[in-house]
Amino acid sequence: MRIAIFAAFLLIALAYSAWKGGAPERVMVAIALVIVIWDRFLVTHGTIVYHSLDVGYLALDLFGAATTLALAMTAYRFWTLPAAMLHAFPLLGHLSRAIDVTMNPVAYLTMQVAASWLLPPLLILATWHHQQRLRR
């Protein structure tokens, strides 16, 4: 049920940002869509593992961190910096798993996905702030 709630929340945030956001918000929408499609590919092909280092999600998280960091370095928006940090947090989970292979799989999963819950409200707030700036 929590996956469906997150998916609905993300869909609302992406639609609102694609419709009302500026260029940085729309770039973030494109990055998020690539991540969602990549995630669905990993899930449907059964390549997800939590008992060892998950190379598919490591590559996905590296992509997310690199692209949002590039966005943060080029966009004239504050919200892109926290977005880049939120995309970098899962890399700590992968590093922890690589260091300690006896880590509980639930802890590894949680470290991969927990920060993603903060991205939709951040994107909604960023888009709303962009609209307020345009009105001023």
Short mmCIF file of N, CA, C and O in Angstrom, two decimals:
data_model
loop_
_atom_site.label_atom_id
_atom_site.label_comp_id
_atom_site.label_asym_id
_atom_site.label_seq_id
_atom_site.Cartn_x
_atom_site.Cartn_y
_atom_site.Cartn_z
N MET A 1 0.81 -1.19 0.00
CA MET A 1 0.00 0.00 0.00
C MET A 1 0.87 1.27 0.00
O MET A 1 0.54 2.24 -0.65
N ARG A 2 2.00 1.22 0.75
CA ARG A 2 2.84 2.41 0.82
C ARG A 2 3.48 2.73 -0.53
O ARG A 2 3.75 3.88 -0.84
N ILE A 3 3.71 1.70 -1.35
CA ILE A 3 4.27 1.93 -2.68
C ILE A 3 3.26 2.66 -3.55
O ILE A 3 3.60 3.59 -4.29
N ALA A 4 1.99 2.27 -3.46
CA ALA A 4 0.94 2.94 -4.23
C ALA A 4 0.77 4.39 -3.78
O ALA A 4 0.58 5.29 -4.61
N ILE A 5 0.86 4.64 -2.47
CA ILE A 5 0.74 6.00 -1.96
C ILE A 5 1.91 6.84 -2.47
O ILE A 5 1.72 7.97 -2.93
N PHE A 6 3.12 6.28 -2.39
CA PHE A 6 4.28 7.02 -2.88
C PHE A 6 4.17 7.29 -4.38
O PHE A 6 4.47 8.40 -4.84
N ALA A 7 3.74 6.30 -5.14
CA ALA A 7 3.61 6.47 -6.60
C ALA A 7 2.60 7.57 -6.93
O ALA A 7 2.84 8.39 -7.82
N ALA A 8 1.49 7.60 -6.22
CA ALA A 8 0.48 8.65 -6.45
C ALA A 8 1.03 10.02 -6.08
O ALA A 8 0.84 11.00 -6.82
N PHE A 9 1.71 10.10 -4.95
CA PHE A 9 2.31 11.36 -4.50
C PHE A 9 3.36 11.84 -5.51
O PHE A 9 3.40 13.01 -5.87
N LEU A 10 4.18 10.92 -5.99
CA LEU A 10 5.20 11.27 -6.98
C LEU A 10 4.56 11.72 -8.29
O LEU A 10 5.00 12.70 -8.90
N LEU A 11 3.53 11.03 -8.72
CA LEU A 11 2.84 11.40 -9.96
C LEU A 11 2.25 12.81 -9.86
O LEU A 11 2.37 13.60 -10.80
N ILE A 12 1.66 13.13 -8.73
CA ILE A 12 1.11 14.48 -8.53
C ILE A 12 2.23 15.52 -8.60
O ILE A 12 2.10 16.54 -9.27
N ALA A 13 3.34 15.24 -7.92
CA ALA A 13 4.46 16.18 -7.90
C ALA A 13 5.05 16.36 -9.30
O ALA A 13 5.34 17.49 -9.72
N LEU A 14 5.21 15.28 -10.03
CA LEU A 14 5.78 15.36 -11.38
C LEU A 14 4.85 16.09 -12.33
O LEU A 14 5.30 16.92 -13.14
N ALA A 15 3.55 15.81 -12.25
CA ALA A 15 2.60 16.48 -13.13
C ALA A 15 2.56 17.98 -12.84
O ALA A 15 2.59 18.80 -13.77
N TYR A 16 2.50 18.34 -11.57
CA TYR A 16 2.45 19.76 -11.19
C TYR A 16 3.73 20.48 -11.64
O TYR A 16 3.67 21.58 -12.19
N SER A 17 4.88 19.85 -11.44
CA SER A 17 6.15 20.49 -11.81
C SER A 17 6.33 20.57 -13.31
O SER A 17 6.90 21.54 -13.81
N ALA A 18 5.86 19.57 -14.03
CA ALA A 18 5.96 19.62 -15.49
C ALA A 18 5.04 20.71 -16.05
O ALA A 18 5.37 21.35 -17.05
N TRP A 19 3.91 20.93 -15.39
CA TRP A 19 2.92 21.90 -15.86
C TRP A 19 3.30 23.33 -15.47
O TRP A 19 3.24 24.24 -16.30
N LYS A 20 3.70 23.53 -14.22
CA LYS A 20 3.90 24.88 -13.70
C LYS A 20 5.35 25.24 -13.39
O LYS A 20 5.63 26.39 -13.08
N GLY A 21 6.25 24.29 -13.47
CA GLY A 21 7.63 24.54 -13.08
C GLY A 21 8.44 25.25 -14.14
O GLY A 21 8.07 25.31 -15.31
N GLY A 22 9.57 25.78 -13.71
CA GLY A 22 10.52 26.37 -14.63
C GLY A 22 11.44 25.30 -15.19
O GLY A 22 11.22 24.10 -15.00
N ALA A 23 12.49 25.71 -15.86
CA ALA A 23 13.40 24.75 -16.50
C ALA A 23 14.04 23.78 -15.49
O ALA A 23 14.05 22.56 -15.75
N PRO A 24 14.55 24.23 -14.34
CA PRO A 24 15.15 23.27 -13.41
C PRO A 24 14.13 22.26 -12.88
O PRO A 24 14.46 21.07 -12.72
N GLU A 25 12.92 22.72 -12.62
CA GLU A 25 11.89 21.79 -12.13
C GLU A 25 11.55 20.76 -13.21
O GLU A 25 11.37 19.57 -12.91
N ARG A 26 11.50 21.18 -14.44
CA ARG A 26 11.19 20.25 -15.54
C ARG A 26 12.34 19.28 -15.79
O ARG A 26 12.11 18.12 -16.15
N VAL A 27 13.56 19.74 -15.60
CA VAL A 27 14.71 18.82 -15.72
C VAL A 27 14.62 17.76 -14.63
O VAL A 27 14.88 16.58 -14.87
N MET A 28 14.23 18.19 -13.43
CA MET A 28 14.08 17.23 -12.34
C MET A 28 12.97 16.23 -12.64
O MET A 28 13.09 15.05 -12.30
N VAL A 29 11.92 16.66 -13.29
CA VAL A 29 10.85 15.75 -13.72
C VAL A 29 11.42 14.71 -14.68
O VAL A 29 11.14 13.51 -14.55
N ALA A 30 12.22 15.15 -15.64
CA ALA A 30 12.83 14.21 -16.60
C ALA A 30 13.75 13.21 -15.89
O ALA A 30 13.71 12.01 -16.19
N ILE A 31 14.55 13.70 -14.94
CA ILE A 31 15.44 12.81 -14.18
C ILE A 31 14.60 11.79 -13.41
O ILE A 31 14.90 10.60 -13.42
N ALA A 32 13.55 12.25 -12.76
CA ALA A 32 12.69 11.36 -11.98
C ALA A 32 12.01 10.32 -12.87
O ALA A 32 11.89 9.15 -12.49
N LEU A 33 11.59 10.72 -14.06
CA LEU A 33 10.96 9.76 -14.97
C LEU A 33 11.95 8.68 -15.42
O LEU A 33 11.59 7.50 -15.51
N VAL A 34 13.18 9.08 -15.71
CA VAL A 34 14.21 8.09 -16.07
C VAL A 34 14.42 7.12 -14.91
O VAL A 34 14.51 5.90 -15.11
N ILE A 35 14.48 7.64 -13.70
CA ILE A 35 14.68 6.79 -12.52
C ILE A 35 13.51 5.83 -12.34
O ILE A 35 13.71 4.65 -12.07
N VAL A 36 12.29 6.31 -12.51
CA VAL A 36 11.11 5.45 -12.36
C VAL A 36 11.10 4.35 -13.42
O VAL A 36 10.84 3.17 -13.12
N ILE A 37 11.40 4.71 -14.66
CA ILE A 37 11.41 3.71 -15.74
C ILE A 37 12.51 2.68 -15.49
O ILE A 37 12.30 1.47 -15.66
N TRP A 38 13.68 3.15 -15.08
CA TRP A 38 14.80 2.25 -14.76
C TRP A 38 14.43 1.31 -13.62
O TRP A 38 14.70 0.11 -13.66
N ASP A 39 13.77 1.86 -12.58
CA ASP A 39 13.34 1.05 -11.45
C ASP A 39 12.35 -0.02 -11.89
O ASP A 39 12.46 -1.18 -11.50
N ARG A 40 11.38 0.36 -12.71
CA ARG A 40 10.40 -0.62 -13.19
C ARG A 40 11.08 -1.71 -14.02
O ARG A 40 10.70 -2.87 -13.96
N PHE A 41 12.09 -1.33 -14.79
CA PHE A 41 12.86 -2.32 -15.57
C PHE A 41 13.55 -3.31 -14.63
O PHE A 41 13.51 -4.53 -14.86
N LEU A 42 14.17 -2.82 -13.58
CA LEU A 42 14.85 -3.70 -12.62
C LEU A 42 13.86 -4.63 -11.93
O LEU A 42 14.14 -5.81 -11.73
N VAL A 43 12.70 -4.10 -11.56
CA VAL A 43 11.69 -4.91 -10.88
C VAL A 43 11.14 -5.99 -11.81
O VAL A 43 11.02 -7.15 -11.43
N THR A 44 10.80 -5.62 -13.05
CA THR A 44 10.19 -6.60 -13.95
C THR A 44 11.17 -7.68 -14.41
O THR A 44 10.75 -8.78 -14.74
N HIS A 45 12.45 -7.36 -14.41
CA HIS A 45 13.44 -8.36 -14.83
C HIS A 45 14.03 -9.13 -13.66
O HIS A 45 14.94 -9.94 -13.84
N GLY A 46 13.52 -8.87 -12.46
CA GLY A 46 13.91 -9.65 -11.28
C GLY A 46 15.37 -9.55 -10.91
O GLY A 46 15.93 -10.52 -10.40
N THR A 47 15.98 -8.41 -11.13
CA THR A 47 17.40 -8.28 -10.84
C THR A 47 17.66 -7.64 -9.47
O THR A 47 18.79 -7.30 -9.15
N ILE A 48 16.63 -7.52 -8.65
CA ILE A 48 16.77 -6.87 -7.35
C ILE A 48 17.26 -7.88 -6.33
O ILE A 48 16.70 -8.97 -6.20
N VAL A 49 18.32 -7.52 -5.62
CA VAL A 49 18.83 -8.35 -4.53
C VAL A 49 19.12 -7.46 -3.33
O VAL A 49 19.62 -6.35 -3.48
N TYR A 50 18.76 -7.95 -2.16
CA TYR A 50 19.04 -7.20 -0.93
C TYR A 50 19.98 -7.97 -0.01
O TYR A 50 20.40 -7.44 1.01
N HIS A 51 20.30 -9.22 -0.35
CA HIS A 51 21.21 -10.00 0.48
C HIS A 51 22.68 -9.75 0.12
O HIS A 51 23.57 -10.20 0.81
N SER A 52 22.93 -9.03 -0.95
CA SER A 52 24.28 -8.61 -1.34
C SER A 52 24.17 -7.24 -2.01
O SER A 52 23.09 -6.69 -2.13
N LEU A 53 25.29 -6.71 -2.44
CA LEU A 53 25.28 -5.40 -3.09
C LEU A 53 24.46 -5.48 -4.37
O LEU A 53 24.70 -6.33 -5.23
N ASP A 54 23.48 -4.61 -4.49
CA ASP A 54 22.60 -4.59 -5.66
C ASP A 54 23.18 -3.65 -6.71
O ASP A 54 23.07 -2.43 -6.62
N VAL A 55 23.83 -4.23 -7.71
CA VAL A 55 24.55 -3.45 -8.72
C VAL A 55 23.59 -2.63 -9.58
O VAL A 55 23.90 -1.49 -9.96
N GLY A 56 22.42 -3.16 -9.88
CA GLY A 56 21.44 -2.43 -10.68
C GLY A 56 20.99 -1.14 -10.00
O GLY A 56 20.95 -0.08 -10.62
N TYR A 57 20.67 -1.24 -8.71
CA TYR A 57 20.26 -0.05 -7.98
C TYR A 57 21.44 0.86 -7.65
O TYR A 57 21.27 2.07 -7.53
N LEU A 58 22.63 0.29 -7.53
CA LEU A 58 23.81 1.13 -7.36
C LEU A 58 23.99 2.03 -8.58
O LEU A 58 24.21 3.24 -8.45
N ALA A 59 23.87 1.44 -9.77
CA ALA A 59 23.98 2.24 -11.00
C ALA A 59 22.87 3.27 -11.08
O ALA A 59 23.10 4.43 -11.46
N LEU A 60 21.66 2.88 -10.72
CA LEU A 60 20.52 3.80 -10.73
C LEU A 60 20.77 4.96 -9.77
O LEU A 60 20.54 6.13 -10.12
N ASP A 61 21.24 4.66 -8.57
CA ASP A 61 21.48 5.71 -7.58
C ASP A 61 22.67 6.59 -7.98
O ASP A 61 22.67 7.79 -7.69
N LEU A 62 23.66 6.03 -8.62
CA LEU A 62 24.77 6.84 -9.14
C LEU A 62 24.27 7.81 -10.21
O LEU A 62 24.66 8.98 -10.23
N PHE A 63 23.40 7.33 -11.08
CA PHE A 63 22.80 8.20 -12.10
C PHE A 63 22.01 9.33 -11.44
O PHE A 63 22.16 10.50 -11.80
N GLY A 64 21.16 8.98 -10.47
CA GLY A 64 20.35 9.99 -9.79
C GLY A 64 21.20 11.03 -9.08
O GLY A 64 20.95 12.23 -9.18
N ALA A 65 22.23 10.58 -8.38
CA ALA A 65 23.10 11.51 -7.66
C ALA A 65 23.88 12.40 -8.63
O ALA A 65 23.99 13.61 -8.42
N ALA A 66 24.41 11.81 -9.68
CA ALA A 66 25.21 12.59 -10.64
C ALA A 66 24.37 13.62 -11.39
O ALA A 66 24.78 14.77 -11.54
N THR A 67 23.19 13.23 -11.82
CA THR A 67 22.37 14.16 -12.60
C THR A 67 21.79 15.27 -11.73
O THR A 67 21.73 16.42 -12.16
N THR A 68 21.38 14.95 -10.50
CA THR A 68 20.85 16.01 -9.65
C THR A 68 21.98 16.92 -9.15
O THR A 68 21.75 18.12 -8.95
N LEU A 69 23.17 16.38 -8.98
CA LEU A 69 24.30 17.23 -8.62
C LEU A 69 24.64 18.18 -9.77
O LEU A 69 24.89 19.37 -9.56
N ALA A 70 24.60 17.66 -11.00
CA ALA A 70 24.84 18.52 -12.16
C ALA A 70 23.76 19.60 -12.26
O ALA A 70 24.05 20.76 -12.56
N LEU A 71 22.51 19.22 -11.99
CA LEU A 71 21.42 20.20 -11.98
C LEU A 71 21.67 21.26 -10.90
O LEU A 71 21.49 22.46 -11.14
N ALA A 72 22.08 20.82 -9.72
CA ALA A 72 22.32 21.75 -8.62
C ALA A 72 23.46 22.72 -8.94
O ALA A 72 23.43 23.88 -8.51
N MET A 73 24.44 22.27 -9.68
CA MET A 73 25.58 23.13 -10.01
C MET A 73 25.28 24.11 -11.14
O MET A 73 25.99 25.09 -11.30
N THR A 74 24.24 23.84 -11.91
CA THR A 74 23.94 24.71 -13.06
C THR A 74 22.67 25.53 -12.90
O THR A 74 22.54 26.57 -13.54
N ALA A 75 21.75 25.08 -12.08
CA ALA A 75 20.47 25.79 -11.91
C ALA A 75 20.61 26.88 -10.86
O ALA A 75 21.34 26.73 -9.88
N TYR A 76 19.90 27.93 -11.05
CA TYR A 76 19.89 29.02 -10.09
C TYR A 76 18.69 28.84 -9.15
O TYR A 76 17.76 29.64 -9.13
N ARG A 77 18.73 27.73 -8.39
CA ARG A 77 17.67 27.40 -7.44
C ARG A 77 18.31 26.75 -6.21
O ARG A 77 19.20 25.92 -6.32
N PHE A 78 17.79 27.11 -5.03
CA PHE A 78 18.32 26.51 -3.80
C PHE A 78 17.87 25.07 -3.64
O PHE A 78 18.62 24.22 -3.16
N TRP A 79 16.64 24.75 -4.01
CA TRP A 79 16.07 23.43 -3.75
C TRP A 79 16.85 22.31 -4.42
O TRP A 79 16.76 21.16 -4.00
N THR A 80 17.62 22.63 -5.44
CA THR A 80 18.37 21.58 -6.14
C THR A 80 19.47 20.99 -5.27
O THR A 80 19.83 19.82 -5.45
N LEU A 81 20.00 21.76 -4.32
CA LEU A 81 21.04 21.23 -3.43
C LEU A 81 20.49 20.16 -2.49
O LEU A 81 21.07 19.07 -2.40
N PRO A 82 19.37 20.40 -1.80
CA PRO A 82 18.80 19.29 -1.01
C PRO A 82 18.37 18.10 -1.87
O PRO A 82 18.49 16.95 -1.43
N ALA A 83 17.91 18.36 -3.08
CA ALA A 83 17.53 17.25 -3.97
C ALA A 83 18.76 16.40 -4.30
O ALA A 83 18.67 15.16 -4.32
N ALA A 84 19.88 17.03 -4.55
CA ALA A 84 21.11 16.29 -4.83
C ALA A 84 21.54 15.47 -3.61
O ALA A 84 21.97 14.33 -3.74
N MET A 85 21.40 16.06 -2.42
CA MET A 85 21.75 15.31 -1.20
C MET A 85 20.82 14.11 -1.01
O MET A 85 21.28 13.02 -0.64
N LEU A 86 19.53 14.31 -1.27
CA LEU A 86 18.58 13.20 -1.11
C LEU A 86 18.87 12.07 -2.09
O LEU A 86 18.63 10.90 -1.79
N HIS A 87 19.39 12.41 -3.27
CA HIS A 87 19.75 11.37 -4.23
C HIS A 87 21.09 10.72 -3.89
O HIS A 87 21.36 9.60 -4.33
N ALA A 88 21.91 11.40 -3.10
CA ALA A 88 23.20 10.84 -2.71
C ALA A 88 23.08 9.92 -1.49
O ALA A 88 23.91 9.03 -1.31
N PHE A 89 22.07 10.11 -0.64
CA PHE A 89 21.93 9.29 0.56
C PHE A 89 21.88 7.78 0.28
O PHE A 89 22.50 7.01 1.01
N PRO A 90 21.17 7.31 -0.74
CA PRO A 90 21.17 5.87 -1.00
C PRO A 90 22.56 5.30 -1.28
O PRO A 90 22.81 4.11 -1.05
N LEU A 91 23.46 6.13 -1.76
CA LEU A 91 24.82 5.65 -2.00
C LEU A 91 25.50 5.22 -0.69
O LEU A 91 26.33 4.31 -0.69
N LEU A 92 25.11 5.87 0.41
CA LEU A 92 25.63 5.45 1.71
C LEU A 92 25.15 4.04 2.07
O LEU A 92 25.87 3.27 2.68
N GLY A 93 23.92 3.72 1.67
CA GLY A 93 23.42 2.36 1.88
C GLY A 93 24.22 1.34 1.10
O GLY A 93 24.55 0.26 1.62
N HIS A 94 24.55 1.66 -0.15
CA HIS A 94 25.34 0.74 -0.96
C HIS A 94 26.75 0.59 -0.38
O HIS A 94 27.30 -0.51 -0.35
N LEU A 95 27.32 1.70 0.09
CA LEU A 95 28.65 1.65 0.70
C LEU A 95 28.61 0.80 1.97
O LEU A 95 29.50 -0.04 2.19
N SER A 96 27.58 0.98 2.78
CA SER A 96 27.43 0.19 4.00
C SER A 96 27.30 -1.30 3.67
O SER A 96 27.89 -2.14 4.35
N ARG A 97 26.54 -1.62 2.64
CA ARG A 97 26.37 -3.02 2.23
C ARG A 97 27.69 -3.59 1.73
O ARG A 97 28.03 -4.73 2.03
N ALA A 98 28.45 -2.80 0.99
CA ALA A 98 29.74 -3.28 0.48
C ALA A 98 30.72 -3.53 1.62
O ALA A 98 31.52 -4.48 1.57
N ILE A 99 30.66 -2.70 2.65
CA ILE A 99 31.57 -2.86 3.79
C ILE A 99 31.14 -4.01 4.68
O ILE A 99 31.96 -4.79 5.15
N ASP A 100 29.82 -4.12 4.93
CA ASP A 100 29.30 -5.13 5.83
C ASP A 100 28.24 -5.96 5.11
O ASP A 100 27.07 -5.60 5.08
N VAL A 101 28.66 -7.09 4.55
CA VAL A 101 27.73 -7.93 3.79
C VAL A 101 26.73 -8.65 4.70
O VAL A 101 25.76 -9.22 4.22
N THR A 102 26.95 -8.61 6.02
CA THR A 102 26.00 -9.24 6.94
C THR A 102 24.89 -8.30 7.36
O THR A 102 24.06 -8.66 8.18
N MET A 103 24.87 -7.09 6.77
CA MET A 103 23.83 -6.12 7.10
C MET A 103 22.45 -6.72 6.83
O MET A 103 22.25 -7.44 5.85
N ASN A 104 21.51 -6.40 7.69
CA ASN A 104 20.14 -6.88 7.52
C ASN A 104 19.59 -6.35 6.19
O ASN A 104 19.68 -5.15 5.91
N PRO A 105 19.02 -7.23 5.36
CA PRO A 105 18.47 -6.77 4.07
C PRO A 105 17.40 -5.68 4.19
O PRO A 105 17.29 -4.82 3.32
N VAL A 106 16.63 -5.69 5.29
CA VAL A 106 15.61 -4.67 5.48
C VAL A 106 16.28 -3.30 5.71
O VAL A 106 15.81 -2.27 5.21
N ALA A 107 17.39 -3.29 6.43
CA ALA A 107 18.13 -2.03 6.65
C ALA A 107 18.68 -1.51 5.33
O ALA A 107 18.64 -0.31 5.05
N TYR A 108 19.18 -2.42 4.50
CA TYR A 108 19.72 -2.03 3.20
C TYR A 108 18.62 -1.44 2.32
O TYR A 108 18.79 -0.38 1.70
N LEU A 109 17.47 -2.10 2.28
CA LEU A 109 16.33 -1.60 1.52
C LEU A 109 15.90 -0.23 2.03
O LEU A 109 15.66 0.70 1.25
N THR A 110 15.80 -0.07 3.35
CA THR A 110 15.37 1.19 3.94
C THR A 110 16.34 2.32 3.59
O THR A 110 15.92 3.43 3.27
N MET A 111 17.64 2.03 3.64
CA MET A 111 18.63 3.05 3.31
C MET A 111 18.54 3.46 1.84
O MET A 111 18.88 4.58 1.48
N GLN A 112 18.07 2.56 0.99
CA GLN A 112 17.93 2.87 -0.44
C GLN A 112 16.71 3.75 -0.72
O GLN A 112 16.76 4.61 -1.59
N VAL A 113 15.61 3.53 -0.01
CA VAL A 113 14.36 4.18 -0.41
C VAL A 113 13.85 5.27 0.52
O VAL A 113 12.99 6.05 0.12
N ALA A 114 14.34 5.37 1.74
CA ALA A 114 13.76 6.30 2.71
C ALA A 114 13.83 7.75 2.25
O ALA A 114 12.86 8.50 2.40
N ALA A 115 14.95 8.16 1.70
CA ALA A 115 15.11 9.57 1.31
C ALA A 115 14.19 9.95 0.15
O ALA A 115 13.85 11.13 -0.02
N SER A 116 13.78 8.98 -0.64
CA SER A 116 12.94 9.29 -1.80
C SER A 116 11.57 9.85 -1.40
O SER A 116 10.94 10.55 -2.19
N TRP A 117 11.11 9.59 -0.18
CA TRP A 117 9.82 10.13 0.27
C TRP A 117 9.86 11.64 0.42
O TRP A 117 8.80 12.29 0.40
N LEU A 118 11.03 12.22 0.55
CA LEU A 118 11.13 13.66 0.72
C LEU A 118 11.19 14.41 -0.61
O LEU A 118 11.01 15.63 -0.64
N LEU A 119 11.44 13.71 -1.70
CA LEU A 119 11.58 14.38 -2.99
C LEU A 119 10.27 14.95 -3.55
O LEU A 119 10.27 16.08 -4.03
N PRO A 120 9.14 14.23 -3.53
CA PRO A 120 7.90 14.84 -4.05
C PRO A 120 7.50 16.13 -3.34
O PRO A 120 7.21 17.12 -4.01
N PRO A 121 7.51 16.18 -1.97
CA PRO A 121 7.14 17.46 -1.37
C PRO A 121 8.15 18.57 -1.67
O PRO A 121 7.76 19.73 -1.83
N LEU A 122 9.43 18.21 -1.80
CA LEU A 122 10.44 19.20 -2.16
C LEU A 122 10.18 19.76 -3.55
O LEU A 122 10.25 20.97 -3.76
N LEU A 123 9.83 18.91 -4.49
CA LEU A 123 9.55 19.35 -5.86
C LEU A 123 8.27 20.18 -5.93
O LEU A 123 8.22 21.19 -6.64
N ILE A 124 7.26 19.80 -5.18
CA ILE A 124 6.02 20.59 -5.13
C ILE A 124 6.30 21.97 -4.54
O ILE A 124 5.86 22.99 -5.08
N LEU A 125 7.04 22.00 -3.45
CA LEU A 125 7.39 23.28 -2.82
C LEU A 125 8.23 24.14 -3.75
O LEU A 125 8.01 25.35 -3.86
N ALA A 126 9.16 23.53 -4.45
CA ALA A 126 10.01 24.28 -5.39
C ALA A 126 9.18 24.88 -6.52
O ALA A 126 9.39 26.04 -6.91
N THR A 127 8.25 24.11 -7.05
CA THR A 127 7.40 24.60 -8.13
C THR A 127 6.49 25.71 -7.63
O THR A 127 6.29 26.72 -8.31
N TRP A 128 5.92 25.52 -6.45
CA TRP A 128 5.07 26.57 -5.87
C TRP A 128 5.87 27.85 -5.67
O TRP A 128 5.40 28.94 -5.99
N HIS A 129 7.10 27.73 -5.16
CA HIS A 129 7.95 28.90 -4.96
C HIS A 129 8.28 29.57 -6.28
O HIS A 129 8.32 30.80 -6.37
N HIS A 130 8.49 28.79 -7.32
CA HIS A 130 8.75 29.35 -8.65
C HIS A 130 7.53 30.16 -9.13
O HIS A 130 7.68 31.27 -9.67
N GLN A 131 6.34 29.62 -8.92
CA GLN A 131 5.13 30.34 -9.30
C GLN A 131 4.97 31.64 -8.51
O GLN A 131 4.56 32.66 -9.07
N GLN A 132 5.29 31.61 -7.22
CA GLN A 132 5.23 32.82 -6.40
C GLN A 132 6.23 33.87 -6.90
O GLN A 132 5.92 35.06 -6.95
N ARG A 133 7.41 33.43 -7.29
CA ARG A 133 8.42 34.34 -7.81
C ARG A 133 7.96 34.98 -9.10
O ARG A 133 8.16 36.17 -9.34
N LEU A 134 7.31 34.20 -9.96
CA LEU A 134 6.80 34.75 -11.23
C LEU A 134 5.70 35.78 -10.97
O LEU A 134 5.60 36.78 -11.68
N ARG A 135 4.86 35.56 -9.97
CA ARG A 135 3.79 36.50 -9.65
C ARG A 135 4.34 37.82 -9.13
O ARG A 135 3.76 38.88 -9.38
N ARG A 136 5.44 37.76 -8.38
CA ARG A 136 6.04 38.98 -7.86
C ARG A 136 6.67 39.76 -8.99
O ARG A 136 6.72 40.91 -9.07
#
